[in-house]
């Protein structure tokens, strides 16, 4: 088992700053999400904002094997689950677009993702976004010292599967700190009471990736874009959290984003009825 780094109070301060910057970057992106804008436009907004605040984009230049990620944001539309590459195609009314952003500020990483509605979206997509968002909050509530990673995983899984959504197995959350991806892995499926023990000072990204249909995914020839095999939509929300003695601290925030766009609304069927 790989070693989990426990953060000092000083480390936590630095991670709060990185988390705050990534949160504000996504809010800046939010102000530009509308039909007709390209994901490349959004990427430029994000990169400029990150650099203007004394940080570096964390994903740009990130390597997996021979593949090098070329952008500041991962932009993932509809059936793309994660790791979509920004391009010059205009986004369209009715799509859902996940912007995932990573920064490195003073040697510490920030990482957060939010699924946006482009204009008006269907109740079906709105329901998917709301379930994914709520499952993240459910998972966070189990990030308690003395618990296990499986407590978080099972909370996310049960929330989504109870509502009939698919839980992607091939991609997981992760520890974060002086590296973008640290131990432990934080799957979105699992059993309570199982997995690595949660301790004061652990910092991690919890990031449910949830589908309307089956949870199976495949990777495009570009070696990055991961999409659902059945072509149905996926949503993805990601927070950075710290496990502290008094309970979880959410280091990132969607508060700035939600001053710009409404949070995914609950129970669309009831709201429309
Ligand atoms: Mg991310
Ligand atoms: Mg992440």
Tab-separated table of C-alpha atoms and ligand atoms in Angstrom:
chain	number	residue	atom	x	y	z
A	1	UNK	CA	0.000	0.000	0.000
A	2	UNK	CA	1.354	3.411	-0.862
A	3	UNK	CA	2.057	5.891	1.880
A	4	UNK	CA	-0.548	8.549	2.625
A	5	UNK	CA	0.975	11.936	3.458
A	6	UNK	CA	-0.626	13.651	6.443
A	7	UNK	CA	-0.626	17.432	6.117
A	8	UNK	CA	0.657	19.866	8.723
A	9	UNK	CA	-1.243	23.049	9.562
A	10	UNK	CA	1.127	24.911	7.238
A	11	UNK	CA	0.463	22.464	4.406
A	12	UNK	CA	-3.268	22.882	4.984
A	13	UNK	CA	-2.944	26.660	4.704
A	14	UNK	CA	-1.187	26.274	1.355
A	15	UNK	CA	-3.795	23.781	0.141
A	16	UNK	CA	-6.619	26.143	1.150
A	17	UNK	CA	-5.030	28.820	-1.021
A	18	UNK	CA	-4.659	26.468	-4.009
A	19	UNK	CA	-8.233	25.242	-3.519
A	20	UNK	CA	-9.514	28.807	-3.322
A	21	UNK	CA	-7.781	29.717	-6.580
A	22	UNK	CA	-9.155	26.720	-8.445
A	23	UNK	CA	-12.651	27.539	-7.104
A	24	UNK	CA	-12.384	31.130	-8.321
A	25	UNK	CA	-11.034	29.998	-11.668
A	26	UNK	CA	-14.079	27.796	-12.262
A	27	UNK	CA	-16.321	30.730	-11.293
A	28	UNK	CA	-14.532	32.878	-13.877
A	29	UNK	CA	-15.138	30.122	-16.434
A	30	UNK	CA	-18.803	30.044	-15.363
A	31	UNK	CA	-19.279	33.662	-16.412
A	32	UNK	CA	-18.436	32.618	-20.006
A	33	UNK	CA	-20.468	29.399	-20.350
A	34	UNK	CA	-23.168	30.038	-22.953
A	35	UNK	CA	-24.153	28.647	-26.370
A	36	UNK	CA	-21.683	29.645	-29.100
A	37	UNK	CA	-18.592	29.879	-26.899
A	38	UNK	CA	-15.875	27.319	-27.621
A	39	UNK	CA	-14.141	25.192	-25.030
A	40	UNK	CA	-10.869	26.710	-26.277
A	41	UNK	CA	-12.280	30.143	-25.325
A	42	UNK	CA	-13.055	28.808	-21.843
A	43	UNK	CA	-9.582	27.328	-21.598
A	44	UNK	CA	-7.967	30.681	-22.389
A	45	UNK	CA	-10.087	32.334	-19.689
A	46	UNK	CA	-8.960	29.723	-17.167
A	47	UNK	CA	-5.268	29.821	-18.089
A	48	UNK	CA	-5.122	33.625	-17.954
A	49	UNK	CA	-6.892	33.678	-14.572
A	50	UNK	CA	-4.580	31.033	-13.090
A	51	UNK	CA	-1.390	32.730	-14.297
A	52	UNK	CA	-2.635	36.198	-13.256
A	53	UNK	CA	-2.928	34.826	-9.721
A	54	UNK	CA	0.650	33.597	-9.547
A	55	UNK	CA	-0.062	29.925	-10.204
A	56	UNK	CA	0.531	27.412	-12.997
A	57	UNK	CA	-2.061	25.227	-14.703
A	58	UNK	CA	-1.591	21.708	-13.321
A	59	UNK	CA	-3.020	19.710	-16.230
A	60	UNK	CA	-1.174	21.484	-19.060
A	61	UNK	CA	1.820	19.293	-19.827
A	62	UNK	CA	0.586	16.484	-17.554
A	63	UNK	CA	1.843	13.165	-18.907
A	64	UNK	CA	0.403	9.691	-18.867
A	65	UNK	CA	2.828	7.480	-20.748
A	66	UNK	CA	3.533	9.266	-24.050
A	67	UNK	CA	0.348	11.334	-23.936
A	68	UNK	CA	0.744	14.977	-22.882
A	69	UNK	CA	-2.380	16.931	-21.892
A	70	UNK	CA	-2.399	20.216	-23.851
A	71	UNK	CA	-4.722	22.495	-21.865
A	72	UNK	CA	-5.568	24.142	-18.538
A	73	UNK	CA	-9.094	22.711	-18.401
A	74	UNK	CA	-10.502	19.328	-19.165
A	75	UNK	CA	-13.772	20.114	-20.964
A	76	UNK	CA	-16.129	17.164	-21.169
A	77	UNK	CA	-19.460	17.483	-22.999
A	78	UNK	CA	-22.474	15.153	-22.698
A	79	UNK	CA	-21.206	11.569	-23.191
A	80	UNK	CA	-17.611	12.582	-22.409
A	81	UNK	CA	-17.085	11.670	-18.760
A	82	UNK	CA	-13.690	13.268	-18.138
A	83	UNK	CA	-10.428	14.460	-19.755
A	84	UNK	CA	-12.011	16.074	-22.830
A	85	UNK	CA	-9.569	18.350	-24.685
A	86	UNK	CA	-10.714	21.940	-25.372
A	87	UNK	CA	-11.363	22.582	-29.083
A	88	UNK	CA	-12.876	25.175	-31.417
A	89	UNK	CA	-16.377	23.679	-31.650
A	90	UNK	CA	-19.030	26.033	-30.222
A	91	UNK	CA	-20.917	24.604	-27.251
A	92	UNK	CA	-24.657	24.248	-27.793
A	93	UNK	CA	-27.878	24.933	-25.950
A	94	UNK	CA	-29.004	21.858	-24.028
A	95	UNK	CA	-25.537	20.345	-23.524
A	96	UNK	CA	-23.904	19.679	-20.188
A	97	UNK	CA	-20.259	20.676	-19.948
A	98	UNK	CA	-17.886	19.651	-17.194
A	99	UNK	CA	-14.939	21.952	-16.598
A	100	UNK	CA	-12.222	20.289	-14.520
A	101	UNK	CA	-9.351	22.534	-13.444
A	102	UNK	CA	-6.057	21.924	-11.697
A	103	UNK	CA	-3.585	24.517	-10.432
A	104	UNK	CA	-0.274	24.476	-8.639
A	105	UNK	CA	0.311	27.389	-6.284
A	106	UNK	CA	3.494	27.629	-4.206
A	107	UNK	CA	4.134	23.922	-4.693
A	108	UNK	CA	0.656	22.734	-3.687
A	109	UNK	CA	-2.078	21.475	-5.972
A	110	UNK	CA	-5.724	22.457	-6.303
A	111	UNK	CA	-8.225	20.351	-8.286
A	112	UNK	CA	-11.965	20.817	-8.725
A	113	UNK	CA	-14.661	20.132	-11.322
A	114	UNK	CA	-18.198	21.368	-12.022
A	115	UNK	CA	-20.790	20.306	-14.579
A	116	UNK	CA	-22.508	23.316	-16.159
A	117	UNK	CA	-25.789	23.479	-18.039
A	118	UNK	CA	-25.383	25.221	-21.402
A	119	UNK	CA	-28.573	27.286	-21.643
A	120	UNK	CA	-31.675	25.246	-20.869
A	121	UNK	CA	-31.152	21.518	-20.374
A	122	UNK	CA	-33.614	18.633	-20.225
A	123	UNK	CA	-35.077	17.433	-16.934
A	124	UNK	CA	-33.231	14.174	-17.533
A	125	UNK	CA	-29.832	15.916	-17.635
A	126	UNK	CA	-30.758	18.215	-14.753
A	127	UNK	CA	-31.656	15.158	-12.677
A	128	UNK	CA	-28.309	13.557	-13.476
A	129	UNK	CA	-26.441	16.716	-12.434
A	130	UNK	CA	-28.422	17.047	-9.204
A	131	UNK	CA	-27.854	13.402	-8.267
A	132	UNK	CA	-24.119	13.629	-8.962
A	133	UNK	CA	-23.794	16.853	-6.983
A	134	UNK	CA	-25.761	15.448	-4.053
A	135	UNK	CA	-23.718	12.245	-4.081
A	136	UNK	CA	-20.560	14.329	-3.697
A	137	UNK	CA	-22.034	16.011	-0.621
A	138	UNK	CA	-23.123	12.605	0.715
A	139	UNK	CA	-19.586	11.261	0.226
A	140	UNK	CA	-18.019	14.264	1.946
A	141	UNK	CA	-20.198	13.771	5.018
A	142	UNK	CA	-18.410	10.428	5.557
A	143	UNK	CA	-14.881	11.879	5.312
A	144	UNK	CA	-14.473	11.616	9.055
A	145	UNK	CA	-11.314	10.733	11.007
A	146	UNK	CA	-11.580	7.147	12.244
A	147	UNK	CA	-13.744	6.100	9.294
A	148	UNK	CA	-12.637	4.338	6.112
A	149	UNK	CA	-12.366	5.348	2.476
A	150	UNK	CA	-15.103	2.794	1.766
A	151	UNK	CA	-17.537	4.851	3.856
A	152	UNK	CA	-17.174	7.706	1.359
A	153	UNK	CA	-17.300	5.361	-1.627
A	154	UNK	CA	-20.427	3.542	-0.527
A	155	UNK	CA	-22.259	6.797	0.266
A	156	UNK	CA	-21.629	8.064	-3.288
A	157	UNK	CA	-22.535	4.745	-4.889
A	158	UNK	CA	-25.719	4.190	-2.919
A	159	UNK	CA	-26.979	7.701	-3.520
A	160	UNK	CA	-26.617	7.345	-7.295
A	161	UNK	CA	-27.610	3.731	-7.803
A	162	UNK	CA	-30.730	4.149	-5.694
A	163	UNK	CA	-31.819	6.788	-8.210
A	164	UNK	CA	-30.994	4.500	-11.142
A	165	UNK	CA	-27.770	6.140	-12.346
A	166	UNK	CA	-24.502	4.435	-13.335
A	167	UNK	CA	-21.347	4.791	-11.236
A	168	UNK	CA	-18.135	4.817	-13.297
A	169	UNK	CA	-15.637	2.286	-11.928
A	170	UNK	CA	-12.599	2.987	-14.124
A	171	UNK	CA	-11.831	6.422	-12.648
A	172	UNK	CA	-11.482	7.375	-8.997
A	173	UNK	CA	-10.796	10.274	-6.661
A	174	UNK	CA	-7.386	10.661	-5.064
A	175	UNK	CA	-5.248	12.171	-2.361
A	176	UNK	CA	-3.776	15.599	-3.179
A	177	UNK	CA	-1.004	17.791	-1.812
A	178	UNK	CA	2.454	18.436	-3.221
A	179	UNK	CA	1.393	16.046	-6.000
A	180	UNK	CA	-1.779	16.173	-8.066
A	181	UNK	CA	-2.479	12.501	-7.460
A	182	UNK	CA	-1.485	10.961	-4.140
A	183	UNK	CA	-2.651	7.969	-2.129
A	184	UNK	CA	-5.277	6.987	-1.261
A	185	UNK	CA	-7.479	6.224	-4.238
A	186	UNK	CA	-11.063	7.259	-3.509
A	187	UNK	CA	-13.427	5.110	-5.603
A	188	UNK	CA	-17.066	6.081	-6.074
A	189	UNK	CA	-18.156	2.558	-5.263
A	190	UNK	CA	-17.356	0.320	-2.318
A	191	UNK	CA	-18.435	-0.948	1.035
A	192	UNK	CA	-18.694	0.791	4.392
A	193	UNK	CA	-15.968	-0.075	6.867
A	194	UNK	CA	-13.561	-1.191	4.126
A	195	UNK	CA	-10.438	0.494	2.740
A	196	UNK	CA	-7.765	2.839	4.079
A	197	UNK	CA	-8.377	4.421	7.446
A	198	UNK	CA	-9.198	8.133	7.430
A	199	UNK	CA	-6.874	10.217	9.594
A	200	UNK	CA	-6.572	13.847	10.660
A	201	UNK	CA	-4.485	15.675	8.059
A	202	UNK	CA	-5.429	13.608	5.014
A	203	UNK	CA	-6.436	15.709	2.009
A	204	UNK	CA	-8.240	14.230	-0.957
A	205	UNK	CA	-10.394	14.872	-3.977
A	206	UNK	CA	-13.817	13.252	-3.977
A	207	UNK	CA	-15.176	13.233	-7.518
A	208	UNK	CA	-18.234	11.172	-8.492
A	209	UNK	CA	-18.448	10.462	-12.234
A	210	UNK	CA	-22.050	9.388	-12.824
A	211	UNK	CA	-23.909	8.297	-15.960
A	212	UNK	CA	-27.489	8.269	-17.230
A	213	UNK	CA	-26.953	4.789	-18.634
A	214	UNK	CA	-24.376	2.050	-18.119
A	215	UNK	CA	-21.142	2.942	-16.292
A	216	UNK	CA	-18.814	1.506	-18.959
A	217	UNK	CA	-16.335	3.912	-20.536
A	218	UNK	CA	-13.746	3.879	-23.321
A	219	UNK	CA	-10.840	6.123	-24.311
A	220	UNK	CA	-10.700	7.926	-27.686
A	221	UNK	CA	-7.737	7.723	-30.073
A	222	UNK	CA	-6.515	11.081	-28.692
A	223	UNK	CA	-5.505	9.013	-25.607
A	224	UNK	CA	-7.364	11.395	-23.230
A	225	UNK	CA	-11.073	11.746	-23.953
A	226	UNK	CA	-13.012	9.217	-21.878
A	227	UNK	CA	-16.636	8.710	-22.897
A	228	UNK	CA	-19.490	6.366	-22.111
A	229	UNK	CA	-19.671	3.287	-24.318
A	230	UNK	CA	-23.460	3.607	-24.689
A	231	UNK	CA	-23.236	7.288	-25.662
A	232	UNK	CA	-25.419	8.515	-22.794
A	233	UNK	CA	-24.473	11.582	-20.768
A	234	UNK	CA	-22.255	11.766	-17.675
A	235	UNK	CA	-21.816	14.380	-14.935
A	236	UNK	CA	-18.839	15.043	-12.654
A	237	UNK	CA	-18.399	17.266	-9.596
A	238	UNK	CA	-15.176	17.381	-7.589
A	239	UNK	CA	-14.261	18.909	-4.252
A	240	UNK	CA	-10.959	18.886	-2.363
A	241	UNK	CA	-11.475	18.087	1.284
A	242	UNK	CA	-9.387	17.733	4.428
A	243	UNK	CA	-10.118	15.085	7.030
A	244	UNK	CA	-9.826	16.896	10.355
A	245	UNK	CA	-10.523	15.825	13.927
A	246	UNK	CA	-13.626	18.011	14.061
A	247	UNK	CA	-15.005	16.652	10.760
A	248	UNK	CA	-14.397	17.208	7.056
A	249	UNK	CA	-13.344	20.637	5.787
A	250	UNK	CA	-14.287	21.313	2.170
A	251	UNK	CA	-11.262	23.202	0.828
A	252	UNK	CA	-12.738	24.087	-2.549
A	253	UNK	CA	-16.095	25.855	-2.825
A	254	UNK	CA	-18.841	26.119	-5.446
A	255	UNK	CA	-20.093	29.294	-3.777
A	256	UNK	CA	-18.448	31.600	-6.347
A	257	UNK	CA	-19.724	29.518	-9.270
A	258	UNK	CA	-23.235	29.539	-7.865
A	259	UNK	CA	-23.265	33.329	-7.709
A	260	UNK	CA	-22.995	33.074	-11.506
A	261	UNK	CA	-25.084	29.993	-12.331
A	262	UNK	CA	-27.795	28.269	-10.276
A	263	UNK	CA	-26.845	25.043	-8.493
A	264	UNK	CA	-28.296	21.893	-10.103
A	265	UNK	CA	-31.914	21.875	-9.082
A	266	UNK	CA	-33.514	19.050	-7.177
A	267	UNK	CA	-36.331	16.734	-8.190
A	268	UNK	CA	-37.106	18.194	-11.618
A	269	UNK	CA	-40.280	16.084	-11.925
A	270	UNK	CA	-41.753	17.666	-8.806
A	271	UNK	CA	-40.674	21.167	-9.776
A	272	UNK	CA	-42.412	20.806	-13.109
A	273	UNK	CA	-45.539	19.163	-11.684
B	1	LIG	MG1	-10.158	17.305	-11.335
B	2	LIG	MG1	-9.139	15.023	-9.372
